[in-house]
Amino acid sequence: MAKFVSTNSAAVVRQRPARVTGVVLGALLCASAACWLAPVAAQQKSPVPDLAGDANTAWFVIGDEFLPPPGGGPGPITFDKRYPYVDNGAARRAGIQPTYRVADLTNPILQPWAREQMKKANDEVLAGKVPFRARERCYPAGVPAFVVYTLAEPIYIVQTAKQVTMINQGGPEVRRIYLDVPHSAQVKSSWYGESVGHYETGDTLVVDTIGVTTRAFVDNYRTPHTDKLHVVERFKLIEGGKRMEILITVDDPGAFTTPWSAMHRFRRDQAGPMNEHICAENNPNYFDYDPVAKPQADKPDF
């Protein structure tokens, strides 16, 4: 298999917990809001759900928008109803033009400074500028935005006894979840933070993440966060393993007025073996419209 290394990509060295050994490529998740404050390491071990499938199996996102939580309550940022978001696929099917995202700033979850920052981004879009989107500019997604990072590229999951690794082929973007261990005493900020997890009820992977850099956004609406961000995801197999439902809870008192929740879904399908697709080397700037320059590494990872 090709090595996932590029001196041009936004590769970031992730710190692993001091009590964990071995780094392997790993897995996609499972999420629900209940019991999200429970210590991850305190959970009793459960049968391991098959998130990986075979070498030709991958997960494909069903839309790149967070959905409202199934039980109601505070939910994610969505589009301003005056300016509906239409992705490329929906536009082709409907025979209309796609649109860029304009965030609904009436959502009460936003702290005033976050709302003001997002208003500036909205104003730029409404003025005809191209907005920043992590995938289009070859930046890492952050958490929980990893699960809405791209519409087209598959996500492969690798499961081992100590780690689950999720690999978005478009980038590639790699996220590591360390199993049955607590968070490190000191967590160094990084694009995907530090994720620890455990299995529950034989069909769910629970992931607890802290330490996500404030350079990342929470979603595709450029919603900011602070260094207090705490995300819990529950990746649950449904429909006999053909689909995966992700329930997400986000808490960040610096950026949000209240904890909020969201949901997302993936479908399992045949994708063939994973291919190396280096975003920064396959993303020419044909029309000179770059809102943000693509990231460049000062030196190779190793």
PDB file of C-alpha atoms in Angstrom:
ATOM      1  CA  MET A   1       0.000   0.000   0.000  1.00  0.00           C
ATOM      2  CA  ALA A   2       1.261   3.486  -0.778  1.00  0.00           C
ATOM      3  CA  LYS A   3       2.685   5.556   2.042  1.00  0.00           C
ATOM      4  CA  PHE A   4       0.611   8.583   2.982  1.00  0.00           C
ATOM      5  CA  VAL A   5       3.397  11.140   2.897  1.00  0.00           C
ATOM      6  CA  SER A   6       3.750  14.410   1.004  1.00  0.00           C
ATOM      7  CA  THR A   7       5.986  17.374   1.630  1.00  0.00           C
ATOM      8  CA  ASN A   8       3.286  19.574   0.099  1.00  0.00           C
ATOM      9  CA  SER A   9       0.303  18.371   2.086  1.00  0.00           C
ATOM     10  CA  ALA A  10      -0.924  19.692   5.407  1.00  0.00           C
ATOM     11  CA  ALA A  11       0.562  16.773   7.274  1.00  0.00           C
ATOM     12  CA  VAL A  12       0.593  17.192  11.013  1.00  0.00           C
ATOM     13  CA  VAL A  13       2.298  14.962  13.536  1.00  0.00           C
ATOM     14  CA  ARG A  14      -0.360  13.787  15.971  1.00  0.00           C
ATOM     15  CA  GLN A  15       0.611  13.158  19.567  1.00  0.00           C
ATOM     16  CA  ARG A  16      -0.533   9.864  20.971  1.00  0.00           C
ATOM     17  CA  PRO A  17      -1.352   9.219  24.640  1.00  0.00           C
ATOM     18  CA  ALA A  18       1.703   8.288  26.695  1.00  0.00           C
ATOM     19  CA  ARG A  19       0.090   5.015  27.777  1.00  0.00           C
ATOM     20  CA  VAL A  20      -0.612   3.843  24.249  1.00  0.00           C
ATOM     21  CA  THR A  21       1.899   2.052  22.041  1.00  0.00           C
ATOM     22  CA  GLY A  22       1.725   1.322  18.351  1.00  0.00           C
ATOM     23  CA  VAL A  23       0.228   3.475  15.629  1.00  0.00           C
ATOM     24  CA  VAL A  24      -1.915   1.721  13.043  1.00  0.00           C
ATOM     25  CA  LEU A  25      -4.331   3.006  10.410  1.00  0.00           C
ATOM     26  CA  GLY A  26      -7.804   2.728  11.789  1.00  0.00           C
ATOM     27  CA  ALA A  27     -11.447   3.605  11.925  1.00  0.00           C
ATOM     28  CA  LEU A  28     -14.739   5.418  11.687  1.00  0.00           C
ATOM     29  CA  LEU A  29     -16.960   6.048  14.523  1.00  0.00           C
ATOM     30  CA  CYS A  30     -20.291   5.777  16.339  1.00  0.00           C
ATOM     31  CA  ALA A  31     -22.020   8.591  18.236  1.00  0.00           C
ATOM     32  CA  SER A  32     -24.949   9.485  20.593  1.00  0.00           C
ATOM     33  CA  ALA A  33     -25.469  12.245  23.103  1.00  0.00           C
ATOM     34  CA  ALA A  34     -26.526  10.136  26.103  1.00  0.00           C
ATOM     35  CA  CYS A  35     -23.905   9.518  28.795  1.00  0.00           C
ATOM     36  CA  TRP A  36     -21.347  11.599  26.900  1.00  0.00           C
ATOM     37  CA  LEU A  37     -19.763  12.868  30.118  1.00  0.00           C
ATOM     38  CA  ALA A  38     -18.985   9.368  31.401  1.00  0.00           C
ATOM     39  CA  PRO A  39     -15.224   8.651  31.623  1.00  0.00           C
ATOM     40  CA  VAL A  40     -14.250   6.704  28.538  1.00  0.00           C
ATOM     41  CA  ALA A  41     -11.791   4.402  30.259  1.00  0.00           C
ATOM     42  CA  ALA A  42     -14.329   3.470  32.922  1.00  0.00           C
ATOM     43  CA  GLN A  43     -16.635   1.711  30.465  1.00  0.00           C
ATOM     44  CA  GLN A  44     -16.732  -2.067  30.524  1.00  0.00           C
ATOM     45  CA  LYS A  45     -15.418  -3.762  27.398  1.00  0.00           C
ATOM     46  CA  SER A  46     -18.031  -4.740  24.824  1.00  0.00           C
ATOM     47  CA  PRO A  47     -18.065  -6.924  21.686  1.00  0.00           C
ATOM     48  CA  VAL A  48     -16.344  -5.239  18.759  1.00  0.00           C
ATOM     49  CA  PRO A  49     -18.590  -4.060  15.890  1.00  0.00           C
ATOM     50  CA  ASP A  50     -17.259  -4.602  12.368  1.00  0.00           C
ATOM     51  CA  LEU A  51     -16.682  -1.055  11.163  1.00  0.00           C
ATOM     52  CA  ALA A  52     -13.931  -2.006   8.732  1.00  0.00           C
ATOM     53  CA  GLY A  53     -15.502  -4.596   6.438  1.00  0.00           C
ATOM     54  CA  ASP A  54     -13.111  -6.082   3.858  1.00  0.00           C
ATOM     55  CA  ALA A  55     -10.267  -4.488   1.881  1.00  0.00           C
ATOM     56  CA  ASN A  56     -12.663  -3.223  -0.789  1.00  0.00           C
ATOM     57  CA  THR A  57     -15.292  -1.813   1.568  1.00  0.00           C
ATOM     58  CA  ALA A  58     -15.540   1.836   2.585  1.00  0.00           C
ATOM     59  CA  TRP A  59     -18.003   4.356   3.979  1.00  0.00           C
ATOM     60  CA  PHE A  60     -19.620   7.075   1.878  1.00  0.00           C
ATOM     61  CA  VAL A  61     -21.167  10.143   3.422  1.00  0.00           C
ATOM     62  CA  ILE A  62     -24.873  10.810   2.883  1.00  0.00           C
ATOM     63  CA  GLY A  63     -24.728  14.568   2.420  1.00  0.00           C
ATOM     64  CA  ASP A  64     -22.243  17.046   3.878  1.00  0.00           C
ATOM     65  CA  GLU A  65     -24.597  18.761   6.318  1.00  0.00           C
ATOM     66  CA  PHE A  66     -25.020  17.979   9.999  1.00  0.00           C
ATOM     67  CA  LEU A  67     -28.612  16.974  10.761  1.00  0.00           C
ATOM     68  CA  PRO A  68     -30.641  18.043  13.808  1.00  0.00           C
ATOM     69  CA  PRO A  69     -30.452  15.686  16.810  1.00  0.00           C
ATOM     70  CA  PRO A  70     -33.209  13.046  16.715  1.00  0.00           C
ATOM     71  CA  GLY A  71     -34.452  13.942  20.189  1.00  0.00           C
ATOM     72  CA  GLY A  72     -34.681  17.672  19.550  1.00  0.00           C
ATOM     73  CA  GLY A  73     -32.871  20.360  21.531  1.00  0.00           C
ATOM     74  CA  PRO A  74     -30.049  22.707  20.507  1.00  0.00           C
ATOM     75  CA  GLY A  75     -28.711  21.697  17.105  1.00  0.00           C
ATOM     76  CA  PRO A  76     -25.996  22.511  14.560  1.00  0.00           C
ATOM     77  CA  ILE A  77     -25.569  25.561  12.367  1.00  0.00           C
ATOM     78  CA  THR A  78     -27.380  25.166   9.045  1.00  0.00           C
ATOM     79  CA  PHE A  79     -27.964  27.466   6.070  1.00  0.00           C
ATOM     80  CA  ASP A  80     -29.824  30.759   6.147  1.00  0.00           C
ATOM     81  CA  LYS A  81     -33.293  29.996   4.750  1.00  0.00           C
ATOM     82  CA  ARG A  82     -33.043  33.076   2.555  1.00  0.00           C
ATOM     83  CA  TYR A  83     -29.998  31.567   0.834  1.00  0.00           C
ATOM     84  CA  PRO A  84     -30.506  27.790   0.579  1.00  0.00           C
ATOM     85  CA  TYR A  85     -27.380  25.694   0.237  1.00  0.00           C
ATOM     86  CA  VAL A  86     -27.353  23.463  -2.872  1.00  0.00           C
ATOM     87  CA  ASP A  87     -24.415  21.103  -3.331  1.00  0.00           C
ATOM     88  CA  ASN A  88     -23.097  20.058  -6.743  1.00  0.00           C
ATOM     89  CA  GLY A  89     -24.926  16.737  -6.835  1.00  0.00           C
ATOM     90  CA  ALA A  90     -28.272  18.223  -5.828  1.00  0.00           C
ATOM     91  CA  ALA A  91     -27.798  20.988  -8.380  1.00  0.00           C
ATOM     92  CA  ARG A  92     -27.177  18.496 -11.204  1.00  0.00           C
ATOM     93  CA  ARG A  93     -30.243  16.472 -10.288  1.00  0.00           C
ATOM     94  CA  ALA A  94     -32.446  19.552 -10.114  1.00  0.00           C
ATOM     95  CA  GLY A  95     -30.958  21.277 -13.146  1.00  0.00           C
ATOM     96  CA  ILE A  96     -30.049  24.392 -11.147  1.00  0.00           C
ATOM     97  CA  GLN A  97     -26.891  26.184 -10.079  1.00  0.00           C
ATOM     98  CA  PRO A  98     -25.062  25.079  -6.912  1.00  0.00           C
ATOM     99  CA  THR A  99     -24.580  27.646  -4.159  1.00  0.00           C
ATOM    100  CA  TYR A 100     -22.086  28.453  -1.438  1.00  0.00           C
ATOM    101  CA  ARG A 101     -23.003  28.216   2.211  1.00  0.00           C
ATOM    102  CA  VAL A 102     -24.454  31.194   4.082  1.00  0.00           C
ATOM    103  CA  ALA A 103     -24.810  30.374   7.777  1.00  0.00           C
ATOM    104  CA  ASP A 104     -28.020  30.897   9.740  1.00  0.00           C
ATOM    105  CA  LEU A 105     -26.845  33.291  12.441  1.00  0.00           C
ATOM    106  CA  THR A 106     -30.173  33.222  14.274  1.00  0.00           C
ATOM    107  CA  ASN A 107     -29.203  29.886  15.834  1.00  0.00           C
ATOM    108  CA  PRO A 108     -29.037  30.679  19.585  1.00  0.00           C
ATOM    109  CA  ILE A 109     -26.065  28.377  20.244  1.00  0.00           C
ATOM    110  CA  LEU A 110     -23.564  31.032  19.084  1.00  0.00           C
ATOM    111  CA  GLN A 111     -21.689  33.294  21.450  1.00  0.00           C
ATOM    112  CA  PRO A 112     -21.667  36.950  20.239  1.00  0.00           C
ATOM    113  CA  TRP A 113     -18.030  36.923  19.080  1.00  0.00           C
ATOM    114  CA  ALA A 114     -18.582  33.736  17.073  1.00  0.00           C
ATOM    115  CA  ARG A 115     -21.706  35.167  15.459  1.00  0.00           C
ATOM    116  CA  GLU A 116     -19.833  38.325  14.479  1.00  0.00           C
ATOM    117  CA  GLN A 117     -16.965  36.354  12.964  1.00  0.00           C
ATOM    118  CA  MET A 118     -19.390  34.237  10.940  1.00  0.00           C
ATOM    119  CA  LYS A 119     -21.281  37.328   9.785  1.00  0.00           C
ATOM    120  CA  LYS A 120     -18.102  38.592   8.152  1.00  0.00           C
ATOM    121  CA  ALA A 121     -17.742  35.275   6.337  1.00  0.00           C
ATOM    122  CA  ASN A 122     -21.401  35.438   5.255  1.00  0.00           C
ATOM    123  CA  ASP A 123     -20.967  38.978   3.966  1.00  0.00           C
ATOM    124  CA  GLU A 124     -18.024  37.916   1.820  1.00  0.00           C
ATOM    125  CA  VAL A 125     -20.059  35.137   0.207  1.00  0.00           C
ATOM    126  CA  LEU A 126     -22.981  37.467  -0.433  1.00  0.00           C
ATOM    127  CA  ALA A 127     -20.535  39.908  -2.011  1.00  0.00           C
ATOM    128  CA  GLY A 128     -19.545  37.227  -4.511  1.00  0.00           C
ATOM    129  CA  LYS A 129     -16.343  35.922  -2.948  1.00  0.00           C
ATOM    130  CA  VAL A 130     -15.402  32.243  -2.792  1.00  0.00           C
ATOM    131  CA  PRO A 131     -15.564  30.997   0.828  1.00  0.00           C
ATOM    132  CA  PHE A 132     -12.954  28.880   2.541  1.00  0.00           C
ATOM    133  CA  ARG A 133     -13.675  25.180   2.771  1.00  0.00           C
ATOM    134  CA  ALA A 134     -11.085  22.863   4.289  1.00  0.00           C
ATOM    135  CA  ARG A 135     -11.414  20.084   1.698  1.00  0.00           C
ATOM    136  CA  GLU A 136     -11.184  22.441  -1.282  1.00  0.00           C
ATOM    137  CA  ARG A 137      -8.034  24.081   0.074  1.00  0.00           C
ATOM    138  CA  CYS A 138      -6.429  20.814   1.257  1.00  0.00           C
ATOM    139  CA  TYR A 139      -6.593  21.653   4.962  1.00  0.00           C
ATOM    140  CA  PRO A 140      -7.388  19.043   7.636  1.00  0.00           C
ATOM    141  CA  ALA A 141     -11.020  18.974   8.710  1.00  0.00           C
ATOM    142  CA  GLY A 142     -10.882  19.049  12.499  1.00  0.00           C
ATOM    143  CA  VAL A 143     -13.474  17.411  14.762  1.00  0.00           C
ATOM    144  CA  PRO A 144     -16.404  16.920  14.380  1.00  0.00           C
ATOM    145  CA  ALA A 145     -16.087  18.328  10.822  1.00  0.00           C
ATOM    146  CA  PHE A 146     -14.175  15.188   9.752  1.00  0.00           C
ATOM    147  CA  VAL A 147     -17.461  13.384   9.126  1.00  0.00           C
ATOM    148  CA  VAL A 148     -18.756  16.093   6.744  1.00  0.00           C
ATOM    149  CA  TYR A 149     -15.387  16.774   5.113  1.00  0.00           C
ATOM    150  CA  THR A 150     -16.152  15.543   1.613  1.00  0.00           C
ATOM    151  CA  LEU A 151     -19.058  14.262  -0.453  1.00  0.00           C
ATOM    152  CA  ALA A 152     -17.189  12.119  -2.965  1.00  0.00           C
ATOM    153  CA  GLU A 153     -14.192  10.442  -1.333  1.00  0.00           C
ATOM    154  CA  PRO A 154     -14.650   7.224   0.666  1.00  0.00           C
ATOM    155  CA  ILE A 155     -13.577   6.747   4.273  1.00  0.00           C
ATOM    156  CA  TYR A 156     -11.757   3.512   5.088  1.00  0.00           C
ATOM    157  CA  ILE A 157     -11.598   2.143   8.613  1.00  0.00           C
ATOM    158  CA  VAL A 158      -8.946  -0.082  10.150  1.00  0.00           C
ATOM    159  CA  GLN A 159      -9.538  -1.709  13.535  1.00  0.00           C
ATOM    160  CA  THR A 160      -6.900  -3.224  15.814  1.00  0.00           C
ATOM    161  CA  ALA A 161      -6.983  -4.168  19.475  1.00  0.00           C
ATOM    162  CA  LYS A 162      -5.611  -0.790  20.590  1.00  0.00           C
ATOM    163  CA  GLN A 163      -6.622   1.630  17.867  1.00  0.00           C
ATOM    164  CA  VAL A 164      -9.238   2.581  15.318  1.00  0.00           C
ATOM    165  CA  THR A 165      -8.016   4.599  12.351  1.00  0.00           C
ATOM    166  CA  MET A 166     -10.241   6.512   9.936  1.00  0.00           C
ATOM    167  CA  ILE A 167      -8.783   7.436   6.552  1.00  0.00           C
ATOM    168  CA  ASN A 168     -10.500   9.828   4.184  1.00  0.00           C
ATOM    169  CA  GLN A 169      -8.991   8.966   0.807  1.00  0.00           C
ATOM    170  CA  GLY A 170      -9.267  12.587  -0.340  1.00  0.00           C
ATOM    171  CA  GLY A 171      -6.247  14.204   1.204  1.00  0.00           C
ATOM    172  CA  PRO A 172      -5.603  11.720   2.578  1.00  0.00           C
ATOM    173  CA  GLU A 173      -6.837  12.729   6.027  1.00  0.00           C
ATOM    174  CA  VAL A 174      -6.098  10.331   8.883  1.00  0.00           C
ATOM    175  CA  ARG A 175      -7.730  10.296  12.281  1.00  0.00           C
ATOM    176  CA  ARG A 176      -6.618   7.960  15.091  1.00  0.00           C
ATOM    177  CA  ILE A 177      -8.707   6.808  18.059  1.00  0.00           C
ATOM    178  CA  TYR A 178      -6.920   5.095  20.939  1.00  0.00           C
ATOM    179  CA  LEU A 179      -9.009   2.419  22.633  1.00  0.00           C
ATOM    180  CA  ASP A 180      -9.672   1.841  26.334  1.00  0.00           C
ATOM    181  CA  VAL A 181      -7.258   4.479  27.642  1.00  0.00           C
ATOM    182  CA  PRO A 182      -7.812   7.853  29.349  1.00  0.00           C
ATOM    183  CA  HIS A 183      -6.789  11.177  27.861  1.00  0.00           C
ATOM    184  CA  SER A 184      -3.199  12.261  28.362  1.00  0.00           C
ATOM    185  CA  ALA A 185      -2.489  14.520  31.327  1.00  0.00           C
ATOM    186  CA  GLN A 186      -1.247  17.194  28.919  1.00  0.00           C
ATOM    187  CA  VAL A 187      -2.818  17.239  25.442  1.00  0.00           C
ATOM    188  CA  LYS A 188      -0.992  19.121  22.704  1.00  0.00           C
ATOM    189  CA  SER A 189      -3.265  20.975  20.284  1.00  0.00           C
ATOM    190  CA  SER A 190      -3.514  19.444  16.796  1.00  0.00           C
ATOM    191  CA  TRP A 191      -5.869  19.320  13.823  1.00  0.00           C
ATOM    192  CA  TYR A 192      -7.695  16.226  15.095  1.00  0.00           C
ATOM    193  CA  GLY A 193      -6.917  16.624  18.780  1.00  0.00           C
ATOM    194  CA  GLU A 194      -6.622  13.567  20.984  1.00  0.00           C
ATOM    195  CA  SER A 195      -9.349  10.969  20.552  1.00  0.00           C
ATOM    196  CA  VAL A 196      -9.884   8.068  22.942  1.00  0.00           C
ATOM    197  CA  GLY A 197     -12.689   5.589  22.639  1.00  0.00           C
ATOM    198  CA  HIS A 198     -14.391   2.352  23.593  1.00  0.00           C
ATOM    199  CA  TYR A 199     -17.026   0.010  22.197  1.00  0.00           C
ATOM    200  CA  GLU A 200     -20.559  -0.303  23.555  1.00  0.00           C
ATOM    201  CA  THR A 201     -23.410  -2.794  23.024  1.00  0.00           C
ATOM    202  CA  GLY A 202     -21.613  -4.606  20.209  1.00  0.00           C
ATOM    203  CA  ASP A 203     -22.626  -2.051  17.567  1.00  0.00           C
ATOM    204  CA  THR A 204     -21.222   1.311  18.690  1.00  0.00           C
ATOM    205  CA  LEU A 205     -17.859   3.068  18.907  1.00  0.00           C
ATOM    206  CA  VAL A 206     -17.851   5.945  21.407  1.00  0.00           C
ATOM    207  CA  VAL A 207     -15.171   8.580  20.787  1.00  0.00           C
ATOM    208  CA  ASP A 208     -14.166  11.408  23.148  1.00  0.00           C
ATOM    209  CA  THR A 209     -12.033  14.195  21.625  1.00  0.00           C
ATOM    210  CA  ILE A 210     -10.270  17.222  23.117  1.00  0.00           C
ATOM    211  CA  GLY A 211      -7.300  19.346  22.069  1.00  0.00           C
ATOM    212  CA  VAL A 212      -8.490  20.320  18.564  1.00  0.00           C
ATOM    213  CA  THR A 213      -6.614  23.349  17.230  1.00  0.00           C
ATOM    214  CA  THR A 214      -8.617  26.554  16.904  1.00  0.00           C
ATOM    215  CA  ARG A 215      -7.378  26.755  13.298  1.00  0.00           C
ATOM    216  CA  ALA A 216     -10.012  24.152  12.460  1.00  0.00           C
ATOM    217  CA  PHE A 217     -13.726  24.851  12.138  1.00  0.00           C
ATOM    218  CA  VAL A 218     -16.541  22.811  13.674  1.00  0.00           C
ATOM    219  CA  ASP A 219     -18.409  22.405  10.375  1.00  0.00           C
ATOM    220  CA  ASN A 220     -18.581  23.540   6.744  1.00  0.00           C
ATOM    221  CA  TYR A 221     -20.178  26.860   7.758  1.00  0.00           C
ATOM    222  CA  ARG A 222     -16.862  28.050   9.199  1.00  0.00           C
ATOM    223  CA  THR A 223     -18.210  27.888  12.753  1.00  0.00           C
ATOM    224  CA  PRO A 224     -15.292  28.663  15.104  1.00  0.00           C
ATOM    225  CA  HIS A 225     -14.475  27.172  18.484  1.00  0.00           C
ATOM    226  CA  THR A 226     -12.042  27.725  21.364  1.00  0.00           C
ATOM    227  CA  ASP A 227      -9.479  25.507  23.051  1.00  0.00           C
ATOM    228  CA  LYS A 228     -12.260  24.358  25.406  1.00  0.00           C
ATOM    229  CA  LEU A 229     -13.885  22.301  22.637  1.00  0.00           C
ATOM    230  CA  HIS A 230     -15.015  18.843  23.787  1.00  0.00           C
ATOM    231  CA  VAL A 231     -16.656  16.500  21.290  1.00  0.00           C
ATOM    232  CA  VAL A 232     -18.251  13.103  21.886  1.00  0.00           C
ATOM    233  CA  GLU A 233     -19.295  10.969  18.919  1.00  0.00           C
ATOM    234  CA  ARG A 234     -21.194   7.692  18.911  1.00  0.00           C
ATOM    235  CA  PHE A 235     -20.717   5.723  15.685  1.00  0.00           C
ATOM    236  CA  LYS A 236     -23.460   3.105  15.554  1.00  0.00           C
ATOM    237  CA  LEU A 237     -24.032   0.413  12.921  1.00  0.00           C
ATOM    238  CA  ILE A 238     -27.656   0.283  11.746  1.00  0.00           C
ATOM    239  CA  GLU A 239     -29.660  -1.586   9.105  1.00  0.00           C
ATOM    240  CA  GLY A 240     -27.612  -4.744   9.566  1.00  0.00           C
ATOM    241  CA  GLY A 241     -24.316  -2.912   9.179  1.00  0.00           C
ATOM    242  CA  LYS A 242     -25.205  -1.381   5.811  1.00  0.00           C
ATOM    243  CA  ARG A 243     -25.310   2.103   7.297  1.00  0.00           C
ATOM    244  CA  MET A 244     -23.733   3.960  10.161  1.00  0.00           C
ATOM    245  CA  GLU A 245     -25.393   6.632  12.270  1.00  0.00           C
ATOM    246  CA  ILE A 246     -23.245   9.169  14.082  1.00  0.00           C
ATOM    247  CA  LEU A 247     -24.645  11.064  17.056  1.00  0.00           C
ATOM    248  CA  ILE A 248     -22.481  14.024  18.054  1.00  0.00           C
ATOM    249  CA  THR A 249     -22.425  16.207  21.162  1.00  0.00           C
ATOM    250  CA  VAL A 250     -20.372  19.412  21.192  1.00  0.00           C
ATOM    251  CA  ASP A 251     -19.523  21.432  24.287  1.00  0.00           C
ATOM    252  CA  ASP A 252     -17.453  24.625  24.219  1.00  0.00           C
ATOM    253  CA  PRO A 253     -18.562  27.378  26.613  1.00  0.00           C
ATOM    254  CA  GLY A 254     -16.124  29.769  24.946  1.00  0.00           C
ATOM    255  CA  ALA A 255     -17.876  29.597  21.567  1.00  0.00           C
ATOM    256  CA  PHE A 256     -21.371  28.298  22.337  1.00  0.00           C
ATOM    257  CA  THR A 257     -24.068  29.305  24.781  1.00  0.00           C
ATOM    258  CA  THR A 258     -25.032  25.679  25.451  1.00  0.00           C
ATOM    259  CA  PRO A 259     -23.934  22.159  24.541  1.00  0.00           C
ATOM    260  CA  TRP A 260     -25.540  21.090  21.270  1.00  0.00           C
ATOM    261  CA  SER A 261     -26.005  17.891  19.320  1.00  0.00           C
ATOM    262  CA  ALA A 262     -26.152  16.734  15.715  1.00  0.00           C
ATOM    263  CA  MET A 263     -26.532  13.582  13.674  1.00  0.00           C
ATOM    264  CA  HIS A 264     -24.995  12.274  10.475  1.00  0.00           C
ATOM    265  CA  ARG A 265     -25.143   9.072   8.402  1.00  0.00           C
ATOM    266  CA  PHE A 266     -22.877   7.025   6.150  1.00  0.00           C
ATOM    267  CA  ARG A 267     -23.582   4.122   3.813  1.00  0.00           C
ATOM    268  CA  ARG A 268     -21.273   1.136   3.397  1.00  0.00           C
ATOM    269  CA  ASP A 269     -20.402   0.218  -0.181  1.00  0.00           C
ATOM    270  CA  GLN A 270     -17.766  -1.373  -2.382  1.00  0.00           C
ATOM    271  CA  ALA A 271     -15.023   1.122  -3.175  1.00  0.00           C
ATOM    272  CA  GLY A 272     -12.077  -1.012  -4.218  1.00  0.00           C
ATOM    273  CA  PRO A 273      -8.684  -0.876  -2.510  1.00  0.00           C
ATOM    274  CA  MET A 274      -7.688   2.434  -0.974  1.00  0.00           C
ATOM    275  CA  ASN A 275      -5.724   4.715  -3.306  1.00  0.00           C
ATOM    276  CA  GLU A 276      -3.279   7.484  -2.484  1.00  0.00           C
ATOM    277  CA  HIS A 277      -4.807  10.819  -3.422  1.00  0.00           C
ATOM    278  CA  ILE A 278      -2.678  13.755  -2.328  1.00  0.00           C
ATOM    279  CA  CYS A 279      -4.924  16.805  -2.356  1.00  0.00           C
ATOM    280  CA  ALA A 280      -2.180  19.434  -2.518  1.00  0.00           C
ATOM    281  CA  GLU A 281      -0.628  17.782  -5.586  1.00  0.00           C
ATOM    282  CA  ASN A 282      -3.926  17.330  -7.438  1.00  0.00           C
ATOM    283  CA  ASN A 283      -5.655  20.665  -6.934  1.00  0.00           C
ATOM    284  CA  PRO A 284      -4.482  23.187  -9.575  1.00  0.00           C
ATOM    285  CA  ASN A 285      -5.657  26.773  -9.271  1.00  0.00           C
ATOM    286  CA  TYR A 286      -7.077  27.135 -12.781  1.00  0.00           C
ATOM    287  CA  PHE A 287      -9.111  30.287 -12.167  1.00  0.00           C
ATOM    288  CA  ASP A 288      -6.886  32.090  -9.642  1.00  0.00           C
ATOM    289  CA  TYR A 289      -9.629  32.206  -7.029  1.00  0.00           C
ATOM    290  CA  ASP A 290      -7.855  30.751  -3.994  1.00  0.00           C
ATOM    291  CA  PRO A 291      -9.476  32.270  -0.883  1.00  0.00           C
ATOM    292  CA  VAL A 292      -6.648  30.754   1.200  1.00  0.00           C
ATOM    293  CA  ALA A 293      -3.356  29.428  -0.107  1.00  0.00           C
ATOM    294  CA  LYS A 294      -2.929  25.675   0.101  1.00  0.00           C
ATOM    295  CA  PRO A 295      -0.755  24.629   3.072  1.00  0.00           C
ATOM    296  CA  GLN A 296       2.926  23.900   2.556  1.00  0.00           C
ATOM    297  CA  ALA A 297       5.077  21.857   4.921  1.00  0.00           C
ATOM    298  CA  ASP A 298       8.459  23.297   5.865  1.00  0.00           C
ATOM    299  CA  LYS A 299       9.958  19.823   6.079  1.00  0.00           C
ATOM    300  CA  PRO A 300       8.887  16.188   5.542  1.00  0.00           C
ATOM    301  CA  ASP A 301       7.159  14.366   8.398  1.00  0.00           C
ATOM    302  CA  PHE A 302      10.040  11.882   8.524  1.00  0.00           C
TER     303      PHE A 302
END
